[in-house]
PDB file of C-alpha atoms in Angstrom:
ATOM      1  CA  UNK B  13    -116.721 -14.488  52.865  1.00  0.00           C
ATOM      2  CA  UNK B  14    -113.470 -17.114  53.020  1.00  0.00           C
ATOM      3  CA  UNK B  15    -112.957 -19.367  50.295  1.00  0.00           C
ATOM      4  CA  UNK B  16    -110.990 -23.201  50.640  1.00  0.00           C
ATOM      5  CA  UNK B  17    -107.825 -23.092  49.006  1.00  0.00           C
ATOM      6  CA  UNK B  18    -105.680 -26.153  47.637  1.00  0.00           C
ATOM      7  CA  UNK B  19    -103.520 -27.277  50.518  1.00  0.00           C
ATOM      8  CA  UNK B  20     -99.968 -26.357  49.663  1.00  0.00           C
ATOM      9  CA  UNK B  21     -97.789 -29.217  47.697  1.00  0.00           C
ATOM     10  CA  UNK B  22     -96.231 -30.748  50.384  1.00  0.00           C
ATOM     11  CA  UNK B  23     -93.803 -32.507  47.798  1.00  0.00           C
ATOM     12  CA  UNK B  24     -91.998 -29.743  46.857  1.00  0.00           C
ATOM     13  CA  UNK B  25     -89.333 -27.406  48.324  1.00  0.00           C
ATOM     14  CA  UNK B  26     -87.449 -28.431  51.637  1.00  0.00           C
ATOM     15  CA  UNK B  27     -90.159 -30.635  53.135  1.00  0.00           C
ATOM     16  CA  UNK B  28     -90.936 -32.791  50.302  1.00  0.00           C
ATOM     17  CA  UNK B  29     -87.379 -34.211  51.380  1.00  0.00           C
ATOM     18  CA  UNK B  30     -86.659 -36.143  47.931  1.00  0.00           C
ATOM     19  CA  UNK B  31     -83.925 -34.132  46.136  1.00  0.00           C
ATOM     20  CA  UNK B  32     -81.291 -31.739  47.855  1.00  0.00           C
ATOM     21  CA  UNK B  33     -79.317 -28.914  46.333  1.00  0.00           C
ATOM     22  CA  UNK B  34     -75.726 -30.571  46.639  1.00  0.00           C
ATOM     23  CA  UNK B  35     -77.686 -34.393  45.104  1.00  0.00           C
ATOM     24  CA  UNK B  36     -79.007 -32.685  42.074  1.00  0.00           C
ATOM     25  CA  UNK B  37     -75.367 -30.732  41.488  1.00  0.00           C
ATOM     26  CA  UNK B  38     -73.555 -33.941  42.322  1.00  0.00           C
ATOM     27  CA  UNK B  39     -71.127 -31.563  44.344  1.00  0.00           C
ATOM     28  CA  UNK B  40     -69.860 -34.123  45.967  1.00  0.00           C
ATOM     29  CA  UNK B  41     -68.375 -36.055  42.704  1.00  0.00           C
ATOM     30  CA  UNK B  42     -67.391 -31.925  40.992  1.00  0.00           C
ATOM     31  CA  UNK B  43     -65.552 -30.833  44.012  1.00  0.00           C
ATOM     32  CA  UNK B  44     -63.511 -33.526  43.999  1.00  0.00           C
ATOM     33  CA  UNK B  45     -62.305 -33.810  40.766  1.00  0.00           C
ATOM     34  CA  UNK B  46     -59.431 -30.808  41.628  1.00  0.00           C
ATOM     35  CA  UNK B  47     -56.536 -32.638  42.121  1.00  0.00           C
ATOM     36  CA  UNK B  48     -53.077 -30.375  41.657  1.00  0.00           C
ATOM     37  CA  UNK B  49     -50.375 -32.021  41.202  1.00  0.00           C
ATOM     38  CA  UNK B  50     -48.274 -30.142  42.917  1.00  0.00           C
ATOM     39  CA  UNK B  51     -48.241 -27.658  46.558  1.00  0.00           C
ATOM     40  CA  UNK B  52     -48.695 -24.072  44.082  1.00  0.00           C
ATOM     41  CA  UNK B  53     -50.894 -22.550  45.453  1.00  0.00           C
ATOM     42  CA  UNK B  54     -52.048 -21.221  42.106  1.00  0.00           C
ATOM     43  CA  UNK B  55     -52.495 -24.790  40.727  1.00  0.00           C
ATOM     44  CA  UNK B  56     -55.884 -24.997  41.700  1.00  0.00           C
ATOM     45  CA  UNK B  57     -57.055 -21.671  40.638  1.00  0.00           C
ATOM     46  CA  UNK B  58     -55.831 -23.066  37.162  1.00  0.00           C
ATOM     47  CA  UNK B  59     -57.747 -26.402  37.490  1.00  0.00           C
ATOM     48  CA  UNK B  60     -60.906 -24.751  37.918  1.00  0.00           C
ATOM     49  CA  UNK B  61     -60.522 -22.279  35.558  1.00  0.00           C
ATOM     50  CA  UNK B  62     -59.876 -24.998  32.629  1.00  0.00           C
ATOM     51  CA  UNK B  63     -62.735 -27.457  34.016  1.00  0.00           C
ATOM     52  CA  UNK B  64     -64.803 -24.643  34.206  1.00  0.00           C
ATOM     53  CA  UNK B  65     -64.009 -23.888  30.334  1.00  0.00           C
ATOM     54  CA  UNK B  66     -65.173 -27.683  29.453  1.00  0.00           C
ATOM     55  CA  UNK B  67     -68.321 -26.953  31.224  1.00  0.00           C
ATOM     56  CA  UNK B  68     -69.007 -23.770  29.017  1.00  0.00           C
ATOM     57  CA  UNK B  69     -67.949 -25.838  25.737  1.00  0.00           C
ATOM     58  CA  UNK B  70     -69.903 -28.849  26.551  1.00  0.00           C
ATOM     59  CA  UNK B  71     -73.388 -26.714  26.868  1.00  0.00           C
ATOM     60  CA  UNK B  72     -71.940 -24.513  23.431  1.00  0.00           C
ATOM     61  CA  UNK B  73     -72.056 -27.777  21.710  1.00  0.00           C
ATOM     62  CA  UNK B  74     -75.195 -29.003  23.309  1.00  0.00           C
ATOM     63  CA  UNK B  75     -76.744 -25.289  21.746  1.00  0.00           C
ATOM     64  CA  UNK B  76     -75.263 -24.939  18.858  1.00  0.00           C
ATOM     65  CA  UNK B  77     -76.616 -28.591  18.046  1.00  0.00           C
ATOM     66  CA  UNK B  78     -80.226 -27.196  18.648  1.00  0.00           C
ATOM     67  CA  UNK B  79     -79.681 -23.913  16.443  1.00  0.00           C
ATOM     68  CA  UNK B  80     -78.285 -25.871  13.710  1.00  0.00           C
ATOM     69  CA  UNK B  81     -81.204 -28.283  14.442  1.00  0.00           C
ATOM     70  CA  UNK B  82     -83.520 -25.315  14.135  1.00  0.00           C
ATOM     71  CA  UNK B  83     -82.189 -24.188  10.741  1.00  0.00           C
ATOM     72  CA  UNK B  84     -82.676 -27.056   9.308  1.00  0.00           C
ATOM     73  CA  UNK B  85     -86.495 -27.388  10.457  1.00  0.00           C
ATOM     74  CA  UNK B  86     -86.985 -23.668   9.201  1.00  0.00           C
ATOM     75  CA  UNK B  87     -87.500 -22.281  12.426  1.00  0.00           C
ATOM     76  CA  UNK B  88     -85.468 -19.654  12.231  1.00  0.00           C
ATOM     77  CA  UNK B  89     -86.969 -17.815  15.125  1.00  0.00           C
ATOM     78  CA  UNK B  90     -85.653 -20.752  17.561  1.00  0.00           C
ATOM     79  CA  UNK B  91     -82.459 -20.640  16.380  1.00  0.00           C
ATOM     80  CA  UNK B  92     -81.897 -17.091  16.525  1.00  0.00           C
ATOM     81  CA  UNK B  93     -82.763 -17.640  20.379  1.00  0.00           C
ATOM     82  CA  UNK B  94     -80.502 -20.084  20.863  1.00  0.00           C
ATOM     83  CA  UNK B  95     -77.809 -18.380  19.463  1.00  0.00           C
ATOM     84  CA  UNK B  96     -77.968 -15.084  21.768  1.00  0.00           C
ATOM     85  CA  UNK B  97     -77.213 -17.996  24.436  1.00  0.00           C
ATOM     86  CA  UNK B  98     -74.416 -18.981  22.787  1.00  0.00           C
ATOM     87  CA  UNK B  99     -73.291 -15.182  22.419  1.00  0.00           C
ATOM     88  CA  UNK B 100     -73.914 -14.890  25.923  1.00  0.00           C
ATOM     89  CA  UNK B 101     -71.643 -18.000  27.086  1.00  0.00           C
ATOM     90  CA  UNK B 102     -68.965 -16.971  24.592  1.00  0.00           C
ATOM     91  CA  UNK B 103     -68.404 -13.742  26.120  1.00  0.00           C
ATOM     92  CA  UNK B 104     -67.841 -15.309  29.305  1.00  0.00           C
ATOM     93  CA  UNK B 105     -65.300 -17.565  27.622  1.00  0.00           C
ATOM     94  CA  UNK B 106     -63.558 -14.234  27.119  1.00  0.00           C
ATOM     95  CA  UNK B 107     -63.980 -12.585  30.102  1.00  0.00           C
ATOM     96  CA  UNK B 108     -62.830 -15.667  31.830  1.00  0.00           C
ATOM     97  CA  UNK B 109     -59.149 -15.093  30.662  1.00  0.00           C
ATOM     98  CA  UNK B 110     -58.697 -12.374  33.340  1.00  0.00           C
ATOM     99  CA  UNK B 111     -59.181 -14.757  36.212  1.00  0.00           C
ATOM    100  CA  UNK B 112     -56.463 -17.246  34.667  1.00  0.00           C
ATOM    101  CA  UNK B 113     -54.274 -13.094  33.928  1.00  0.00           C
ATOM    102  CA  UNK B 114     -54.568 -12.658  37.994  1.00  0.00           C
ATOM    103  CA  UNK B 115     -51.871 -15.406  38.209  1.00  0.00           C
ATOM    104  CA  UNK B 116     -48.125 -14.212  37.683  1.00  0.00           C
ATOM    105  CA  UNK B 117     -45.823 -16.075  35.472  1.00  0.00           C
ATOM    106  CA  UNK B 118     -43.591 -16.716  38.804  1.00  0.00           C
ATOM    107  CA  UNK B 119     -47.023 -18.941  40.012  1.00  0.00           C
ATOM    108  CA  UNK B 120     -47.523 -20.415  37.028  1.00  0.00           C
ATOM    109  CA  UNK B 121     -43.504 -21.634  36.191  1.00  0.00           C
ATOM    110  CA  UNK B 122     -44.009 -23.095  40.029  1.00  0.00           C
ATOM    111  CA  UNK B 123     -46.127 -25.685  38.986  1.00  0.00           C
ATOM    112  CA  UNK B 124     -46.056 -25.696  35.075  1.00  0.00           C
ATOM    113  CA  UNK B 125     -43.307 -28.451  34.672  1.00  0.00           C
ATOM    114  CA  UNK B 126     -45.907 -30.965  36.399  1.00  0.00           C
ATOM    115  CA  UNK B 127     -48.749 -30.672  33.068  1.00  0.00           C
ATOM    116  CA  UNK B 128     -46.285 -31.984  30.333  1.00  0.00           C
ATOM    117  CA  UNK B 129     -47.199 -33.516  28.016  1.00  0.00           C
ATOM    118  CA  UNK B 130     -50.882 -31.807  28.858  1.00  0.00           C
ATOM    119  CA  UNK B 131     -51.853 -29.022  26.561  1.00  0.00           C
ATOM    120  CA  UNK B 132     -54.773 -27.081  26.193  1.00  0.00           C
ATOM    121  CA  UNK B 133     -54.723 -28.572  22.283  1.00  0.00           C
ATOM    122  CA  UNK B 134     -56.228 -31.801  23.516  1.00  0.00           C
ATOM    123  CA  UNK B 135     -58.995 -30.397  24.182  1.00  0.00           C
ATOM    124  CA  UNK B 136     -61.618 -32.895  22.570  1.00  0.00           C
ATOM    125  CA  UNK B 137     -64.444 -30.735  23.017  1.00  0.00           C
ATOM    126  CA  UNK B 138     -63.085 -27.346  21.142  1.00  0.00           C
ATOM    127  CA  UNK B 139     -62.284 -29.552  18.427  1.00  0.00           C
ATOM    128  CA  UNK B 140     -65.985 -30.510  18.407  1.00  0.00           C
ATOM    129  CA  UNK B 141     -67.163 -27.004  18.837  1.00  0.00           C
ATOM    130  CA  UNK B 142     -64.485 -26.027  15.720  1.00  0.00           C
ATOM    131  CA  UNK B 143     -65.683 -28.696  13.403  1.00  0.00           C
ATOM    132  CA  UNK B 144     -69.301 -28.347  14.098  1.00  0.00           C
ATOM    133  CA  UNK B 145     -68.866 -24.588  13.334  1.00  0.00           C
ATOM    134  CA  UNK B 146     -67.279 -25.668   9.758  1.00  0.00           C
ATOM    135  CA  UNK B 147     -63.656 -25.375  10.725  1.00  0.00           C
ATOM    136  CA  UNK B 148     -62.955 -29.264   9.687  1.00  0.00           C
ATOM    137  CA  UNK B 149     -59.375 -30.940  10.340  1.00  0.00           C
ATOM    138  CA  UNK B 150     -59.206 -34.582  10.123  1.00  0.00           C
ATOM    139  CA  UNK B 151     -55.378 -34.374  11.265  1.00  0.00           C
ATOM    140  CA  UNK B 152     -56.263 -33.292  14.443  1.00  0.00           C
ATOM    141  CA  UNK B 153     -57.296 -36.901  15.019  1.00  0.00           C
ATOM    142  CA  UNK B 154     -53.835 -38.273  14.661  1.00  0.00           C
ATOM    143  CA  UNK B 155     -52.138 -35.377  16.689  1.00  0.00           C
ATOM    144  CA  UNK B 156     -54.165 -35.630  19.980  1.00  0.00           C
ATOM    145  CA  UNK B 157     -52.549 -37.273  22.305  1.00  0.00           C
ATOM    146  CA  UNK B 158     -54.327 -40.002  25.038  1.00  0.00           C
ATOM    147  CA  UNK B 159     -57.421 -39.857  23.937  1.00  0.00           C
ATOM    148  CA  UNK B 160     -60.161 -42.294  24.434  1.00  0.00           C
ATOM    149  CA  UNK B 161     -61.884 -44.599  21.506  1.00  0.00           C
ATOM    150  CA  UNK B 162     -65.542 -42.208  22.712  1.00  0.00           C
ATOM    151  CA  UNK B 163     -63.779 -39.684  22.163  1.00  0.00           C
ATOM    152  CA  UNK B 164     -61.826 -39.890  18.638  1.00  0.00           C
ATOM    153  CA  UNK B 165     -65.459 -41.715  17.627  1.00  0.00           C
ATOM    154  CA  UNK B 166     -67.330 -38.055  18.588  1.00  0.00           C
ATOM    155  CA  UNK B 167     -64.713 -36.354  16.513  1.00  0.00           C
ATOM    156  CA  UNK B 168     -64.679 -38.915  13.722  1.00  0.00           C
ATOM    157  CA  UNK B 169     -68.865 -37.766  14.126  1.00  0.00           C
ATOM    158  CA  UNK B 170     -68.046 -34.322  14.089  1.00  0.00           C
ATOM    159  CA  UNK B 171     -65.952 -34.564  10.449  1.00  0.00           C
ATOM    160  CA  UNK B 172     -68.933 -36.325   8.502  1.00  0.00           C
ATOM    161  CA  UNK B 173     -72.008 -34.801  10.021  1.00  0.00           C
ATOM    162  CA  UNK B 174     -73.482 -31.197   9.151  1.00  0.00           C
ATOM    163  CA  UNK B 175     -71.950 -27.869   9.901  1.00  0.00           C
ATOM    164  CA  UNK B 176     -74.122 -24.918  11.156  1.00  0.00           C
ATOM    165  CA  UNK B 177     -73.198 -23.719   7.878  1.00  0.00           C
ATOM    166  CA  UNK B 178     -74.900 -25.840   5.514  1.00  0.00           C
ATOM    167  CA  UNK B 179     -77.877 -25.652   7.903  1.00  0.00           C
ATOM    168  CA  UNK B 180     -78.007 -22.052   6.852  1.00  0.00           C
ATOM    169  CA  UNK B 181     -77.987 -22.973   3.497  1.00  0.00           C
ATOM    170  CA  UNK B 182     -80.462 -25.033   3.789  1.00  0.00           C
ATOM    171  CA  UNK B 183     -82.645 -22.042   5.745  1.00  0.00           C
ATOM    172  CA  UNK B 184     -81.330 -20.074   2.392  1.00  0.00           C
ATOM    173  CA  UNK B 185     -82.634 -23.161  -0.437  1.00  0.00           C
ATOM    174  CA  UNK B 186     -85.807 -23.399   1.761  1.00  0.00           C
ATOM    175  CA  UNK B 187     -86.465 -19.836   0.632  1.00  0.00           C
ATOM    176  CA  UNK B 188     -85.828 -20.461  -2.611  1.00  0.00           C
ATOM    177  CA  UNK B 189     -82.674 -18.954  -2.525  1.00  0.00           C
ATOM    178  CA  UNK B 190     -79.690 -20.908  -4.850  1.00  0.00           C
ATOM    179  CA  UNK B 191     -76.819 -21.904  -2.739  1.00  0.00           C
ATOM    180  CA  UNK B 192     -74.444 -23.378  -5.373  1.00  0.00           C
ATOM    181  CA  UNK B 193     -71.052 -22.526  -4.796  1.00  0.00           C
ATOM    182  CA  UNK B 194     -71.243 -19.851  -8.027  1.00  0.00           C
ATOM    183  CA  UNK B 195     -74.848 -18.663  -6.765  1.00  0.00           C
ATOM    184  CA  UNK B 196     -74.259 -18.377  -2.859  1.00  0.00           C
ATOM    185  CA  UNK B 197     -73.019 -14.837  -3.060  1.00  0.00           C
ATOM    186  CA  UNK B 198     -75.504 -13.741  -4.867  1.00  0.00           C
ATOM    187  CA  UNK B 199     -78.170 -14.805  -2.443  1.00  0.00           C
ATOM    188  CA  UNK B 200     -76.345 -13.327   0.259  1.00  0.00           C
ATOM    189  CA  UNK B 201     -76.575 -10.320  -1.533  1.00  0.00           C
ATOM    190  CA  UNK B 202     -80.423 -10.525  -2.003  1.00  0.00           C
ATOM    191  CA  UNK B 203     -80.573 -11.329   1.801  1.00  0.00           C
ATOM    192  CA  UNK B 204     -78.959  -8.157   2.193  1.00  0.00           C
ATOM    193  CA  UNK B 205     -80.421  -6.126   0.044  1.00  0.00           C
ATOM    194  CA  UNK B 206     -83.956  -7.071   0.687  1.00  0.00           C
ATOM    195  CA  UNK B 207     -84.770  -6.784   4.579  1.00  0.00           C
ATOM    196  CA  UNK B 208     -88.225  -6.498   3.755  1.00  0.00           C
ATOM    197  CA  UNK B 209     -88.076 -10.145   2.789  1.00  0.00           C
ATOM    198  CA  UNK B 210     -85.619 -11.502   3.971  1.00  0.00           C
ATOM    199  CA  UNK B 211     -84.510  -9.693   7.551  1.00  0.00           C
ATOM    200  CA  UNK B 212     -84.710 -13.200   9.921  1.00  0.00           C
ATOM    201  CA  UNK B 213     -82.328 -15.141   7.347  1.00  0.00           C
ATOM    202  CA  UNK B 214     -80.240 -11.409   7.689  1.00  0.00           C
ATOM    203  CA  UNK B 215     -80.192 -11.652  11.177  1.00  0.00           C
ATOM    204  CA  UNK B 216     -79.525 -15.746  11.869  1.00  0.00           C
ATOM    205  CA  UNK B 217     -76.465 -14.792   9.329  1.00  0.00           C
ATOM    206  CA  UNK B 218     -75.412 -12.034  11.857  1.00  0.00           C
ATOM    207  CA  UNK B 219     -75.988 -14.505  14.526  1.00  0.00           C
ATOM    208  CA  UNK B 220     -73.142 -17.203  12.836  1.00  0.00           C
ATOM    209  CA  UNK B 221     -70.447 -13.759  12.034  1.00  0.00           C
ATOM    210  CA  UNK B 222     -71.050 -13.250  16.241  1.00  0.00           C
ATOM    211  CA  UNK B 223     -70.118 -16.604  17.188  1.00  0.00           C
ATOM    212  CA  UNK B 224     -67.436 -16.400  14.894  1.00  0.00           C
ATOM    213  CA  UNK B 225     -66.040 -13.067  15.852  1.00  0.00           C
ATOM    214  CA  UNK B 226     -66.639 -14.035  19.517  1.00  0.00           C
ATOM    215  CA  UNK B 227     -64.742 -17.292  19.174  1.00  0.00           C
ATOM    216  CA  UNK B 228     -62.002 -14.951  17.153  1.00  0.00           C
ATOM    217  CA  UNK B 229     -61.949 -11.906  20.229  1.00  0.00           C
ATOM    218  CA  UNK B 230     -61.243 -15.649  22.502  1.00  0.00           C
ATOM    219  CA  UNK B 231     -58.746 -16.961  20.954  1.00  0.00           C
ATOM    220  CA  UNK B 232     -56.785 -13.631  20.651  1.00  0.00           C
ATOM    221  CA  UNK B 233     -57.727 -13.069  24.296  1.00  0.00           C
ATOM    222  CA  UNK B 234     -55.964 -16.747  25.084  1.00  0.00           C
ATOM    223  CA  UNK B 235     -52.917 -16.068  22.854  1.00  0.00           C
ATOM    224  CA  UNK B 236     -51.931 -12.543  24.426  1.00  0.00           C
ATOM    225  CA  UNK B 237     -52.348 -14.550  28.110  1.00  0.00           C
ATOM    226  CA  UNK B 238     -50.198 -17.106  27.022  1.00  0.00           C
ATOM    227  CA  UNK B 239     -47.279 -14.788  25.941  1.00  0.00           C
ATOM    228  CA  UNK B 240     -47.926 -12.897  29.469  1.00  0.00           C
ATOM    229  CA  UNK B 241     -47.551 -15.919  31.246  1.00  0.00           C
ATOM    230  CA  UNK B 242     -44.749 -17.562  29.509  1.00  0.00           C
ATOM    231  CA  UNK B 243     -43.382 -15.498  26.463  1.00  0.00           C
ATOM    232  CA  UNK B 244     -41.986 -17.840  23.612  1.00  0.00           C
ATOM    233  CA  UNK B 245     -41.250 -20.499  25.468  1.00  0.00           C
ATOM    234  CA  UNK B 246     -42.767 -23.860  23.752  1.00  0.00           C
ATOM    235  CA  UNK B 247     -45.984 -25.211  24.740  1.00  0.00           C
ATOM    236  CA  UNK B 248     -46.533 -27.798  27.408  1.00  0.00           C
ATOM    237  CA  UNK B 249     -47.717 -30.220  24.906  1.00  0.00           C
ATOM    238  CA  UNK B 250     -44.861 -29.460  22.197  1.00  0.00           C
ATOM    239  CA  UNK B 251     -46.268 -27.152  19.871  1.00  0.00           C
ATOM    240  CA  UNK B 252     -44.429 -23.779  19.314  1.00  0.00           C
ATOM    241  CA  UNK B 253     -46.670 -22.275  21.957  1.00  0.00           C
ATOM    242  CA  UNK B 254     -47.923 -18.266  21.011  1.00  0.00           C
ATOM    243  CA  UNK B 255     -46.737 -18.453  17.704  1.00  0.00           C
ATOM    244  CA  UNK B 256     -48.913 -21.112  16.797  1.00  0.00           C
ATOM    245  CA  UNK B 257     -51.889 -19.893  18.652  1.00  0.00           C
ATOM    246  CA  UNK B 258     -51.233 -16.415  17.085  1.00  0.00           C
ATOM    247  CA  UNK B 259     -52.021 -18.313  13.939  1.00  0.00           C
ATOM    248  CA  UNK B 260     -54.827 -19.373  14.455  1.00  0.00           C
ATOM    249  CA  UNK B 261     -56.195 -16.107  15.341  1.00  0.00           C
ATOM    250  CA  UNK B 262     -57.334 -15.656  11.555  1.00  0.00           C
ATOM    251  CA  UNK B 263     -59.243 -18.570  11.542  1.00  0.00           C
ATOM    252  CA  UNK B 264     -62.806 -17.617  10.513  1.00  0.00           C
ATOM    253  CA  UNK B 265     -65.820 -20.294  10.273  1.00  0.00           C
ATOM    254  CA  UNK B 266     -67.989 -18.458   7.775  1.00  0.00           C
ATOM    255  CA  UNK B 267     -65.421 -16.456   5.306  1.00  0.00           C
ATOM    256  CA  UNK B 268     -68.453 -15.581   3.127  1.00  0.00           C
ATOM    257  CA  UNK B 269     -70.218 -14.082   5.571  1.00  0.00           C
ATOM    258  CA  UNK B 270     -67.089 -11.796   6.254  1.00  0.00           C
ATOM    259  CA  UNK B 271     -66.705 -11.741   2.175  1.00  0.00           C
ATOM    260  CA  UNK B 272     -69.895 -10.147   1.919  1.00  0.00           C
ATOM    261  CA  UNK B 273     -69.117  -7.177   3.265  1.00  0.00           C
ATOM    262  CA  UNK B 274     -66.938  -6.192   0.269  1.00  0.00           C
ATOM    263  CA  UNK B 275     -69.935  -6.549  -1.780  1.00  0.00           C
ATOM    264  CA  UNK B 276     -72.453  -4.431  -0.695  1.00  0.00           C
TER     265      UNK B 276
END
């Protein structure tokens, strides 16, 4: 007894013919955009690295945009999701430092003279992924250097529009939980304290104190390369170099989240 099956789709895979692997990657337009500016060997093993890190921050902000878009429409479920993405990303952010650690500080003074005034710090897109998180800094926008009106416009964006935080307080006020500055605390506490209730607004907030910590663990991770590779010497860009990247190590996005803890 045979049956007639559908005939197979001859559109897709190899013989449908209309979209190839390197097309749909643009490969062609991504492997070219390594240019060293110098014969280092090295230089292009720290290229890629850093183009690679713009690629990771430009999908964190494209997901972190659709958590904090998922707070706010109470689905709390969604943005829990989309956050053990972002968890996922972020520890390759820090894992990533040991490629960059595999070159010596010999390869790196060979070719290190040719980035000045280029610095890590004008990086437009960490700035966007900092602000969004609730890290705000409107000087930032008259201490980058060269960059573009799209870009200080995205920033400028970044200053006025919503933080992931306040989209948890709204998930908070849309339980009927107060989120005044002298009332946060306590609903915090009753999160806490009341699982029963309350566990998916308990774990989105231990969602937001892993993307902070994980963004913390990075930028510790980045400091402790940068004083391998070039000790105290001053940054390529002018900034003190480690120190000030040391400093920023305490940065936190969500202090009452880390507050709490004394509280309980």
């Amino acid at each position: 007894m045979g049956f007639n099956a559908d005939p197979p789709d001859r559109r897709f895979g190899e013989e449908g013919g209309q979209l190839s692997y390197g097309g749909y990657l643009r490969l062609t337009e991504l492997l070219a955009q390594q240019q060293p500016q110098s014969q280092a060997p090295d230089e292009l093993l720290f290229i890629t690295v850093h183009q690679v890190y713009e690629l990771w921050f430009k999908l964190l902000l494209h997901e972190l945009e659709a958590a904090r878009s998922a707070m706010f429409n109470g689905e709390l479920w969604q943005a829990r999701h989309v956050f053990q993405r972002v968890h996922s990303v972020e520890r390759v952010l820090v894992e990533q430092v040991q490629v960059l650690e595999t070159m010596t500080p010999q390869d790196f003074l060979a070719f290190r003279s040719k980035l000045s005034p280029a610095s890590g710090f004008q990086s437009v897109q960490f700035r966007e992924l900092e602000f969004l998180s609730g890290a705000k800094d409107a000087r930032y926008l008259d201490r980058i250097r060269d960059a573009s009106e799209e870009e200080l416009a995205r920033l400028r964006r970044r200053l006025i529009e919503p933080t992931l935080w306040d989209a948890y307080l709204t998930a908070l006020s849309q339980r009927d939980l107060p989120v005044s500055d002298a009332e946060i605390m306590d609903s915090l506490l009753a999160v806490a304290r009341d699982r029963r209730s309350h566990d998916d607004l308990w774990q989105l907030a231990e969602d937001l104190l892993t993307h902070d910590e994980t963004a913390q663990l990075w930028r510790m991770r980045h400091v402790q390369m940068v004083e391998r590779q070039i000790g105290t010497k001053s940054g390529t860009g002018g900034s003190t170099g480690a120190p000030y990247l040391r400093g920023r190590t305490r940065l936190h996005y969500f202090p009452l989240l880390w507050e709490l803890r004394a509280w309980l």
